[in-house]
Amino acid sequence: MALSKFIQGEKHVRHYWIVGAVLGFFLLCLWLLFPSSEVVSKEASLSVEEESPIYTNHDTTKRNAHFDDKEYQDTGSNFETEQRKENLSPGPPKYNDTLAHEDLEHEREDEQGVEETESRSSEPFVEEDKFENNENDYMNKNGTVNEDSSPTAAAESELNIENQEKPNSWSTQIIESREEISLSTQEGNDELEVAPSLSNTQMEALKEDNKSVPVYKWEKCGWDSAMDYIPCLDNKEAIKRLPSRRRFQHRERHCPAADRFPMCLVPLPKGYKVPIRWPRSRSEIWLDNVPHIKLVSYKKDQNWVKLIGDKLIFPGGGTQFKDGALEYVKSIESYVPSISWGKHTRVVLDIGCGVASFGGFLFDKDVITMSFAPKDEHEAQIQLALERGIPAISAVMGTQRLPFPSNAFDLVHCARCRIHWFGDDGKWLLEVDRILRPGGYFVWSATPVYRMHKEDVDFWEAMVALTESMCWNLTAKTMQLSSGPGMAVYQKPTANVCYEKRYTNVPPMCNEEENPDAAWYTPLGSCLHWVPTNSEVHRADWPPLWPDRIDAIPLWLNSSDKSIFGKPAANEFQTDAEHWRRILSKSYLTGLGIDWAGIRNVMDMNAGYGGFAAALLGVPVWVMNVVPVDGPDTLPVIFDRGLIGIYHDWCESFSTYPRTYDLLHADHVFKHLFSRCKPVLTLLEMDRILRPQGWVIMRETSNVIDQLLPVVDSLHWKVQVDYEDAGEHLLVLQKTFWRPDFTDLESK
């Protein structure tokens, strides 16, 4: 009986539950059909934001006046695998609004609470592909920027993150190098050239001087060869004063003092044309753009370059690979399969590169190569390389370290680079050891490897003695390749066991106080650096295989206390990557009016963690990541990601020819320069290295921009986008063909 009553009671309860559910569903439908006015207004506002390219994405300055650097909180978010594959795939990256949608959801949580936010997150979301949209729909009919639809505004708000920098714990190249130079001075290095510096009094005076904005009226540089002028490599007065040239000191950097810097604009070669686009440019360039033909006859039997009509043609040959660089690249991997181009080996240095065909064809293997050669009798070889769209700088192995951190490159290559490696106590090969990653390879293709002439045999025997004392392993040696002469392949040790067991300490092991990362005007060392074993020291382990390496947080960064923005470096790394991917997809690639099909050579003048370059990975460009010597020394992170970069001081000229870059990204480059030098010199340098019709994307505080604009106007750069918000400024500038006394007839 009791059981029967219980069952009857359960039935009544069930009936009440059904009636309640139906009534609740009816009320929910009424609420959806007739929402409150407050909800309607908020939904309408969000709808407008999602349709507008300005404030949809991440313009937190407009949407949230109390922005508190949430971007650098540890959210623990990771990129989705599909998103990473999409960005690494060939062709233009697709427009992805997911991150912006997530930003909007976070805003809703703040304003309306979690419950209301979750109800709205179920709304359908449509993804657009706006990469192909180059119609400049953000411009008004009168040609001005429409601030209600410009995607640059969304990107501009991200600068709030960068301006909230806290005292960072990263060292700088200036500090590291001065300490190392001080050690060298104590050791009595009388050939040392010390990096220039200013006293505190001079810095304060310079700040005051920079507050005034003079009017500049430019003239063309009028001397012979001015069109190829590189200020720090063509300083004839400084070169004449050198006590010796025995160690190629005359090919090193000797920058003119600020008061002796030529305040003129380099002229254009007669008949200069807009460069041929990549990938055609790898095989042919306009002769008028680089009017130098000495190599055509000098290297005619080696397939470097040929002159056909009004073009210079590059068959892909070289001194050691007359039948083509691509076959040579394949043969290296066939002899040493563990090199594994484009997976294990991603970042390469080519010493004495010629016209950089080796690096040019390594692009086919998904390898990025930093090529360098001196500005010498091999006329304009670096200029030819850059005109072809291949990364290169003018540099020499002389008396100073190369401008790279230690343990940076996966492989170093030298094909007939004419360096006596064992000379001067082996300093040049010790420099290769410094910048070569533990476990990395040194590929040497030269006559001592395969010729039996006495001088070649003697050279080889000296090389054997030196490499064995450095604990390098001769992995492969061949007298003849299918693609040309033979080569030797060495591998740097991955541990210190061999160093500890050496019978003699020659070359000596470096002391603990000697910094292997100091590389700005730092003299070559004569000691061997230990393999890093501390987990907090960069590159103690080989990075993940490419392309996973681009997004992988370096292991040493996880345990590092370094920071730029006051957060753990590993968190900053991840947030920086997300930050630049949003800006590239929302603004740079779609909304600035830049024809990216005409962009090949890109420079990030203040690269940070390399997020800007990483975000461009799906676009057929390469990026020179510059880490300023007075800023956080993050260049090791950039190399760990599988990107290339270099140290540089923007108070000096860059080691490249004029007209060699299509786009310069200047993200807060100038804010630290006002106390060190005149920013007009940096703008003048940017004009020198930028190609006509090239672009500058400049992000600075508004007060800095106000001081730069008169100089920009005097250079006749076109202001294509000018956006200001909350003290932050975004300028998109385009260099013209204008030169002083330049006529329309010349431009034709």
XYZ file of C-alpha atoms in Angstrom, residues 16 29 94 174 272 280 388 392 455 461 669:
11
model
C 3.996 19.230 -12.543
C 10.393 32.234 -26.644
C 43.205 33.694 -44.808
C 75.636 47.605 -25.698
C 65.980 52.683 -62.540
C 61.190 35.642 -61.257
C 67.177 39.051 -56.538
C 72.269 39.172 -47.535
C 99.818 24.112 -50.647
C 96.657 19.069 -42.577
C 62.173 52.420 -32.951
